[in-house]
């Protein structure tokens, strides 16, 4: 049994390696994403990428909105002693201003990020709720006037869609209440930004989408000033046709703004339905085309933006998970892939 498995795995790896040749595509020529789309087109950036002389012109040509990939999260902003630092997000904000791009804030409250400084508040003079409010006021307040929106709460729904996640925030401030407070504090800090609840797997796990939508309704009812829903759209190349269209229609039925907030289409996270790499690449193009078409079909007033979680394959976070992945619209050299042409082809006026 073990031996069989090893043979299968070994065979799979060899196949994947030789199939990488499928990536060498005939060059495609595309208009800039930002001028092809009737809505803002975003990308995530890291501060160190702003010094990359081949990436910066690509971003400037293609993109009209930037999201800091990690440097507006607590992991960067909150220092060990509980003080804040803003050097990197300030540089990204300045880059956006200098290039006439919108800035999108990501993310204020995330179960996955709980700095030690917050954990150590127990028994301290400053109350947890005050520190929580101070943080949101400081961060969202700093970019008031520039940030067009914020992911206020990120990934609140449980992995399988069964209820909401537990976190330090929910334990201290209440399961629903910590989210209501986060939205209210963000509104206090920035009366103009559109405030989002953002999550993933909303396309491929309908139960998670249903829980997410019920959560939005519960938050609105409890007085949270939510203006939009973000669907990260981290998908795999073998996603069944129709899932994205259904999900975006459903999400839009809430009547709020919709943000495709972190799209990529993984080859290596696919479940093996598409066996070789050229089929996976074709599947990837299909998924991108459906996403562009489904988003274009939403009412214009609800189309907040469409953000890609990177432009070049080599910059993708998924590359760190599996170096064989190639989930984005541009290859390592910044040349548009067939997926880029497919995304543009899916756009509707
Ligand atoms: C990822 C970034 O791409 C990484 O660089 C970072 O270190 C970890 O987070 N969902 C999210 C994003 O909301 O913030 C994540 O980004 C990807 C999954």
Short mmCIF file of C-alpha atoms and ligand atoms in Angstrom, two decimals:
data_model
loop_
_atom_site.label_atom_id
_atom_site.label_comp_id
_atom_site.label_asym_id
_atom_site.label_seq_id
_atom_site.Cartn_x
_atom_site.Cartn_y
_atom_site.Cartn_z
CA UNK A 1 0.00 0.00 0.00
CA UNK A 2 2.70 2.43 1.10
CA UNK A 3 4.86 1.38 -1.84
CA UNK A 4 2.02 1.92 -4.31
CA UNK A 5 1.42 5.34 -2.92
CA UNK A 6 5.08 6.27 -3.28
CA UNK A 7 5.08 5.13 -6.90
CA UNK A 8 1.99 7.17 -7.65
CA UNK A 9 3.37 10.25 -5.93
CA UNK A 10 6.75 9.87 -7.61
CA UNK A 11 5.06 9.49 -10.98
CA UNK A 12 2.95 12.56 -10.31
CA UNK A 13 5.98 14.67 -9.49
CA UNK A 14 7.85 13.59 -12.59
CA UNK A 15 4.79 14.38 -14.68
CA UNK A 16 4.47 17.81 -13.10
CA UNK A 17 8.15 18.58 -13.70
CA UNK A 18 8.19 17.67 -17.37
CA UNK A 19 4.81 19.31 -17.89
CA UNK A 20 6.24 22.67 -16.81
CA UNK A 21 7.12 23.03 -20.50
CA UNK A 22 3.41 23.59 -21.06
CA UNK A 23 3.96 26.99 -19.41
CA UNK A 24 5.93 28.23 -22.37
CA UNK A 25 3.05 29.89 -24.15
CA UNK A 26 2.76 31.76 -27.38
CA UNK A 27 3.06 35.41 -26.42
CA UNK A 28 -0.31 37.11 -26.01
CA UNK A 29 -0.90 40.78 -26.44
CA UNK A 30 -3.44 42.52 -24.26
CA UNK A 31 -4.59 46.06 -23.52
CA UNK A 32 -3.78 47.19 -19.95
CA UNK A 33 -6.15 45.56 -17.45
CA UNK A 34 -7.02 48.95 -15.99
CA UNK A 35 -8.22 50.37 -19.29
CA UNK A 36 -9.99 47.20 -20.40
CA UNK A 37 -12.19 47.07 -17.29
CA UNK A 38 -15.08 49.37 -16.45
CA UNK A 39 -14.19 49.14 -12.74
CA UNK A 40 -11.03 49.62 -10.67
CA UNK A 41 -8.48 46.81 -11.03
CA UNK A 42 -6.34 46.17 -7.99
CA UNK A 43 -3.22 44.29 -6.98
CA UNK A 44 -1.51 43.58 -3.68
CA UNK A 45 1.93 45.02 -3.06
CA UNK A 46 4.69 44.74 -0.53
CA UNK A 47 6.91 47.66 0.31
CA UNK A 48 10.07 45.91 -0.90
CA UNK A 49 8.49 45.41 -4.33
CA UNK A 50 8.35 49.19 -4.78
CA UNK A 51 12.10 49.00 -5.41
CA UNK A 52 11.76 46.39 -8.17
CA UNK A 53 12.48 48.20 -11.46
CA UNK A 54 10.72 45.57 -13.57
CA UNK A 55 7.61 45.23 -11.40
CA UNK A 56 6.82 48.90 -10.77
CA UNK A 57 6.20 49.81 -14.45
CA UNK A 58 4.01 46.69 -14.83
CA UNK A 59 1.87 47.74 -11.85
CA UNK A 60 1.73 51.32 -13.09
CA UNK A 61 0.59 50.20 -16.54
CA UNK A 62 -1.97 47.63 -15.48
CA UNK A 63 -3.45 48.65 -12.15
CA UNK A 64 -5.65 51.36 -10.63
CA UNK A 65 -5.83 50.27 -6.96
CA UNK A 66 -3.35 48.80 -4.48
CA UNK A 67 -3.82 46.71 -1.34
CA UNK A 68 -0.85 46.24 0.99
CA UNK A 69 -0.24 42.48 0.96
CA UNK A 70 0.72 42.27 4.66
CA UNK A 71 2.08 45.55 5.92
CA UNK A 72 -1.29 46.98 7.00
CA UNK A 73 -1.92 43.94 9.16
CA UNK A 74 -1.26 43.73 12.89
CA UNK A 75 1.76 41.49 12.20
CA UNK A 76 3.54 44.53 10.83
CA UNK A 77 1.92 47.47 12.61
CA UNK A 78 1.87 46.32 16.25
CA UNK A 79 5.34 46.14 17.77
CA UNK A 80 6.16 43.90 20.67
CA UNK A 81 5.84 46.71 23.21
CA UNK A 82 2.37 47.56 21.87
CA UNK A 83 3.44 50.68 19.97
CA UNK A 84 2.67 51.05 16.26
CA UNK A 85 4.83 51.45 13.17
CA UNK A 86 3.68 52.74 9.82
CA UNK A 87 6.79 53.11 7.64
CA UNK A 88 5.92 50.41 5.09
CA UNK A 89 2.17 51.14 4.74
CA UNK A 90 2.97 54.86 4.50
CA UNK A 91 5.34 54.13 1.61
CA UNK A 92 2.71 52.04 -0.14
CA UNK A 93 0.15 54.81 0.39
CA UNK A 94 2.60 57.36 -1.05
CA UNK A 95 3.23 55.07 -4.04
CA UNK A 96 -0.50 54.88 -4.70
CA UNK A 97 -0.83 58.67 -4.51
CA UNK A 98 2.17 59.27 -6.75
CA UNK A 99 0.73 56.92 -9.38
CA UNK A 100 -2.87 58.09 -9.22
CA UNK A 101 -4.08 54.76 -7.79
CA UNK A 102 -6.68 54.08 -5.14
CA UNK A 103 -5.54 52.62 -1.81
CA UNK A 104 -7.45 49.75 -0.18
CA UNK A 105 -6.86 48.93 3.49
CA UNK A 106 -6.31 45.29 4.51
CA UNK A 107 -7.02 44.28 7.25
CA UNK A 108 -8.04 45.60 10.68
CA UNK A 109 -9.31 42.55 12.59
CA UNK A 110 -8.25 39.02 11.64
CA UNK A 111 -8.56 35.95 13.86
CA UNK A 112 -5.18 34.78 12.52
CA UNK A 113 -3.29 37.78 13.85
CA UNK A 114 -3.17 38.32 17.58
CA UNK A 115 -0.10 40.27 18.67
CA UNK A 116 1.49 39.43 22.02
CA UNK A 117 0.90 43.01 23.13
CA UNK A 118 -2.88 42.33 23.03
CA UNK A 119 -2.55 38.94 24.71
CA UNK A 120 -0.61 40.50 27.57
CA UNK A 121 -3.27 43.11 28.36
CA UNK A 122 -4.84 40.86 31.01
CA UNK A 123 -4.62 42.64 34.34
CA UNK A 124 -3.12 45.79 32.81
CA UNK A 125 -4.58 49.22 33.49
CA UNK A 126 -5.61 49.70 29.87
CA UNK A 127 -8.77 47.78 29.11
CA UNK A 128 -8.90 45.37 26.19
CA UNK A 129 -11.82 47.16 24.54
CA UNK A 130 -9.97 50.49 24.71
CA UNK A 131 -6.83 49.03 23.14
CA UNK A 132 -8.96 47.47 20.40
CA UNK A 133 -10.66 50.79 19.65
CA UNK A 134 -7.36 52.72 19.83
CA UNK A 135 -5.82 50.39 17.28
CA UNK A 136 -8.64 50.73 14.77
CA UNK A 137 -8.81 54.50 15.24
CA UNK A 138 -5.05 54.84 14.77
CA UNK A 139 -4.84 52.69 11.64
CA UNK A 140 -8.04 53.56 9.80
CA UNK A 141 -7.71 57.19 10.95
CA UNK A 142 -4.20 57.48 9.52
CA UNK A 143 -5.35 56.75 5.97
CA UNK A 144 -8.65 58.65 6.17
CA UNK A 145 -8.94 60.75 3.06
CA UNK A 146 -6.97 58.26 1.00
CA UNK A 147 -8.21 54.72 1.62
CA UNK A 148 -11.32 54.09 -0.45
CA UNK A 149 -12.24 51.04 1.62
CA UNK A 150 -11.16 48.71 4.40
CA UNK A 151 -11.39 45.02 5.08
CA UNK A 152 -12.57 45.61 8.62
CA UNK A 153 -13.03 41.97 9.60
CA UNK A 154 -11.24 39.23 7.69
CA UNK A 155 -12.20 35.53 7.59
CA UNK A 156 -14.83 35.48 10.33
CA UNK A 157 -16.65 32.35 9.12
CA UNK A 158 -15.45 28.88 10.20
CA UNK A 159 -13.50 26.84 7.67
CA UNK A 160 -16.39 24.44 6.92
CA UNK A 161 -18.99 27.19 7.02
CA UNK A 162 -20.39 25.96 10.28
CA UNK A 163 -20.69 29.08 12.42
CA UNK A 164 -18.10 31.77 13.18
CA UNK A 165 -14.50 31.48 14.20
CA UNK A 166 -13.32 31.73 17.74
CA UNK A 167 -10.47 34.18 18.45
CA UNK A 168 -8.99 36.31 21.19
CA UNK A 169 -11.19 39.13 19.85
CA UNK A 170 -14.38 37.08 20.12
CA UNK A 171 -13.46 35.75 23.56
CA UNK A 172 -12.83 39.20 24.99
CA UNK A 173 -15.46 41.26 23.21
CA UNK A 174 -18.15 38.83 22.12
CA UNK A 175 -18.71 36.63 19.08
CA UNK A 176 -20.83 39.10 17.15
CA UNK A 177 -20.10 42.17 19.22
CA UNK A 178 -16.36 42.33 18.46
CA UNK A 179 -17.24 42.59 14.79
CA UNK A 180 -19.96 45.20 15.37
CA UNK A 181 -17.46 47.25 17.39
CA UNK A 182 -14.76 46.90 14.72
CA UNK A 183 -17.11 48.32 12.08
CA UNK A 184 -18.28 51.10 14.36
CA UNK A 185 -14.73 52.11 15.31
CA UNK A 186 -13.66 52.01 11.66
CA UNK A 187 -16.59 54.27 10.78
CA UNK A 188 -15.61 56.64 13.57
CA UNK A 189 -12.04 56.75 12.25
CA UNK A 190 -12.99 57.11 8.60
CA UNK A 191 -16.49 58.28 7.73
CA UNK A 192 -15.82 57.97 3.99
CA UNK A 193 -14.27 54.55 3.38
CA UNK A 194 -16.48 51.64 2.32
CA UNK A 195 -16.24 49.04 5.10
CA UNK A 196 -16.01 45.36 4.14
CA UNK A 197 -16.48 41.93 5.62
CA UNK A 198 -14.03 39.77 3.66
CA UNK A 199 -13.76 35.97 3.40
CA UNK A 200 -12.63 33.05 1.23
CA UNK A 201 -14.03 29.83 -0.25
CA UNK A 202 -17.36 31.58 -0.78
CA UNK A 203 -17.53 30.23 -4.34
CA UNK A 204 -16.62 26.58 -3.76
CA UNK A 205 -18.31 26.03 -0.37
CA UNK A 206 -21.93 27.17 -0.71
CA UNK A 207 -22.55 26.51 2.99
CA UNK A 208 -19.78 28.92 3.92
CA UNK A 209 -21.29 31.53 1.61
CA UNK A 210 -24.70 31.10 3.25
CA UNK A 211 -23.19 31.55 6.73
CA UNK A 212 -21.22 34.56 5.50
CA UNK A 213 -24.36 36.19 4.10
CA UNK A 214 -26.31 35.52 7.31
CA UNK A 215 -23.45 37.06 9.27
CA UNK A 216 -23.60 40.21 7.13
CA UNK A 217 -27.32 40.47 7.85
CA UNK A 218 -26.81 39.91 11.58
CA UNK A 219 -24.09 42.56 11.68
CA UNK A 220 -26.21 45.11 9.82
CA UNK A 221 -29.10 44.43 12.17
CA UNK A 222 -26.83 44.95 15.16
CA UNK A 223 -25.78 48.37 13.82
CA UNK A 224 -22.50 47.60 12.02
CA UNK A 225 -21.95 50.08 9.16
CA UNK A 226 -21.04 47.50 6.54
CA UNK A 227 -20.86 48.89 3.03
CA UNK A 228 -19.51 45.93 1.13
CA UNK A 229 -18.67 42.27 0.93
CA UNK A 230 -15.27 41.01 -0.12
CA UNK A 231 -14.76 37.62 -1.68
CA UNK A 232 -11.09 36.72 -1.76
CA UNK A 233 -11.54 34.35 -4.72
CA UNK A 234 -8.47 32.18 -4.09
CA UNK A 235 -9.60 29.41 -6.39
CA UNK A 236 -8.25 26.31 -8.09
CA UNK A 237 -8.00 25.70 -11.85
CA UNK A 238 -10.44 22.78 -11.73
CA UNK A 239 -13.31 24.70 -10.14
CA UNK A 240 -16.60 23.60 -11.66
CA UNK A 241 -18.07 26.04 -14.20
CA UNK A 242 -20.87 28.22 -12.86
CA UNK A 243 -19.72 28.39 -9.22
CA UNK A 244 -18.26 31.89 -9.43
CA UNK A 245 -21.27 33.24 -11.30
CA UNK A 246 -23.63 31.81 -8.70
CA UNK A 247 -21.55 33.13 -5.81
CA UNK A 248 -21.22 36.68 -7.13
CA UNK A 249 -24.94 36.87 -7.90
CA UNK A 250 -25.76 35.64 -4.42
CA UNK A 251 -23.39 38.05 -2.73
CA UNK A 252 -24.72 40.96 -4.77
CA UNK A 253 -28.26 40.12 -3.67
CA UNK A 254 -27.35 41.71 -0.31
CA UNK A 255 -27.42 45.04 -2.16
CA UNK A 256 -23.96 46.09 -0.91
CA UNK A 257 -20.74 46.79 -2.81
CA UNK A 258 -18.89 43.69 -3.98
CA UNK A 259 -15.08 43.39 -4.04
CA UNK A 260 -13.26 40.49 -5.64
CA UNK A 261 -10.47 41.13 -3.20
CA UNK A 262 -7.58 38.64 -3.67
CA UNK A 263 -8.01 36.61 -6.83
CA UNK A 264 -5.60 33.90 -7.89
CA UNK A 265 -6.18 30.54 -9.56
CA UNK A 266 -3.92 27.80 -8.27
CA UNK A 267 -2.75 24.93 -10.45
CA UNK A 268 -1.30 22.92 -7.60
CA UNK A 269 -4.29 23.21 -5.26
CA UNK A 270 -6.50 21.52 -7.84
CA UNK A 271 -7.88 18.16 -6.82
CA UNK A 272 -6.55 16.16 -9.73
CA UNK A 273 -9.55 16.28 -12.05
CA UNK A 274 -7.42 17.94 -14.72
CA UNK A 275 -4.48 15.63 -15.13
CA UNK A 276 -1.80 17.48 -17.02
CA UNK A 277 -0.43 20.95 -16.78
CA UNK A 278 -1.68 22.20 -20.11
CA UNK A 279 -5.23 21.21 -19.08
CA UNK A 280 -4.71 22.97 -15.76
CA UNK A 281 -3.59 26.12 -17.57
CA UNK A 282 -6.66 25.95 -19.79
CA UNK A 283 -8.80 25.49 -16.67
CA UNK A 284 -7.10 28.49 -15.09
CA UNK A 285 -7.99 30.66 -18.10
CA UNK A 286 -11.58 29.46 -17.93
CA UNK A 287 -11.86 30.34 -14.25
CA UNK A 288 -10.42 33.81 -14.84
CA UNK A 289 -12.78 34.39 -17.77
CA UNK A 290 -15.81 33.37 -15.71
CA UNK A 291 -14.76 35.64 -12.84
CA UNK A 292 -14.40 38.64 -15.17
CA UNK A 293 -17.71 37.96 -16.84
CA UNK A 294 -19.62 37.35 -13.61
CA UNK A 295 -18.21 40.47 -11.97
CA UNK A 296 -18.91 42.58 -15.08
CA UNK A 297 -22.50 41.39 -15.00
CA UNK A 298 -23.18 42.84 -11.54
CA UNK A 299 -24.97 46.19 -11.34
CA UNK A 300 -22.37 48.89 -12.05
CA UNK A 301 -23.05 50.63 -8.72
CA UNK A 302 -22.10 47.49 -6.80
CA UNK A 303 -18.79 46.80 -8.57
CA UNK A 304 -16.30 48.14 -6.05
CA UNK A 305 -13.11 46.68 -7.54
CA UNK A 306 -11.48 43.50 -8.81
CA UNK A 307 -8.18 42.80 -7.09
CA UNK A 308 -5.56 40.27 -8.21
CA UNK A 309 -3.38 38.84 -5.44
CA UNK A 310 -0.23 39.68 -7.39
CA UNK A 311 0.55 40.15 -11.08
CA UNK A 312 3.61 37.97 -11.77
CA UNK A 313 3.56 34.29 -10.85
CA UNK A 314 6.87 34.59 -9.06
CA UNK A 315 5.46 37.13 -6.60
CA UNK A 316 2.53 34.97 -5.52
CA UNK A 317 2.19 33.81 -1.91
CA UNK A 318 1.16 30.41 -3.36
CA UNK A 319 4.67 29.95 -4.78
CA UNK A 320 5.91 29.66 -1.21
CA UNK A 321 3.37 26.90 -0.62
CA UNK A 322 4.32 25.08 -3.84
CA UNK A 323 7.05 26.37 -6.19
CA UNK A 324 5.36 24.60 -9.13
CA UNK A 325 2.30 26.83 -8.89
CA UNK A 326 1.69 29.63 -11.40
CA UNK A 327 -1.58 31.21 -10.27
CA UNK A 328 -1.52 34.75 -11.72
CA UNK A 329 -2.09 36.60 -14.99
CA UNK A 330 1.55 37.39 -15.82
CA UNK A 331 4.53 35.04 -16.02
CA UNK A 332 7.72 35.45 -14.00
CA UNK A 333 9.08 37.87 -16.58
CA UNK A 334 5.94 40.02 -16.47
CA UNK A 335 4.57 38.82 -19.83
CA UNK A 336 0.80 38.36 -20.03
CA UNK A 337 -0.30 34.72 -19.98
CA UNK A 338 -3.27 33.21 -21.78
CA UNK A 339 -5.09 33.71 -18.45
CA UNK A 340 -4.69 37.50 -18.82
CA UNK A 341 -6.25 37.46 -22.28
CA UNK A 342 -9.02 35.21 -20.95
CA UNK A 343 -9.74 37.60 -18.07
CA UNK A 344 -9.95 40.51 -20.48
CA UNK A 345 -12.05 38.44 -22.87
CA UNK A 346 -14.54 37.79 -20.08
CA UNK A 347 -15.12 41.49 -19.40
CA UNK A 348 -18.35 43.03 -20.55
CA UNK A 349 -18.91 46.69 -21.18
C1 LIG B 1 -1.19 36.45 2.66
C2 LIG B 1 -0.08 37.19 1.99
O1 LIG B 1 -0.14 37.01 0.61
C3 LIG B 1 1.23 36.75 2.54
O2 LIG B 1 2.29 37.47 1.96
C4 LIG B 1 1.16 36.96 4.04
O3 LIG B 1 2.31 36.72 4.66
C5 LIG B 1 0.08 36.09 4.63
O4 LIG B 1 -1.13 36.49 4.06
N1 LIG B 1 -6.17 35.70 2.86
C6 LIG B 1 -5.92 37.01 3.16
C7 LIG B 1 -4.59 37.57 2.84
O5 LIG B 1 -6.80 37.76 3.58
O6 LIG B 1 -4.21 38.56 3.75
C8 LIG B 1 -3.55 36.50 2.74
O7 LIG B 1 -2.37 37.08 2.28
C9 LIG B 1 -4.01 35.39 1.82
C10 LIG B 1 -5.24 34.74 2.35
#
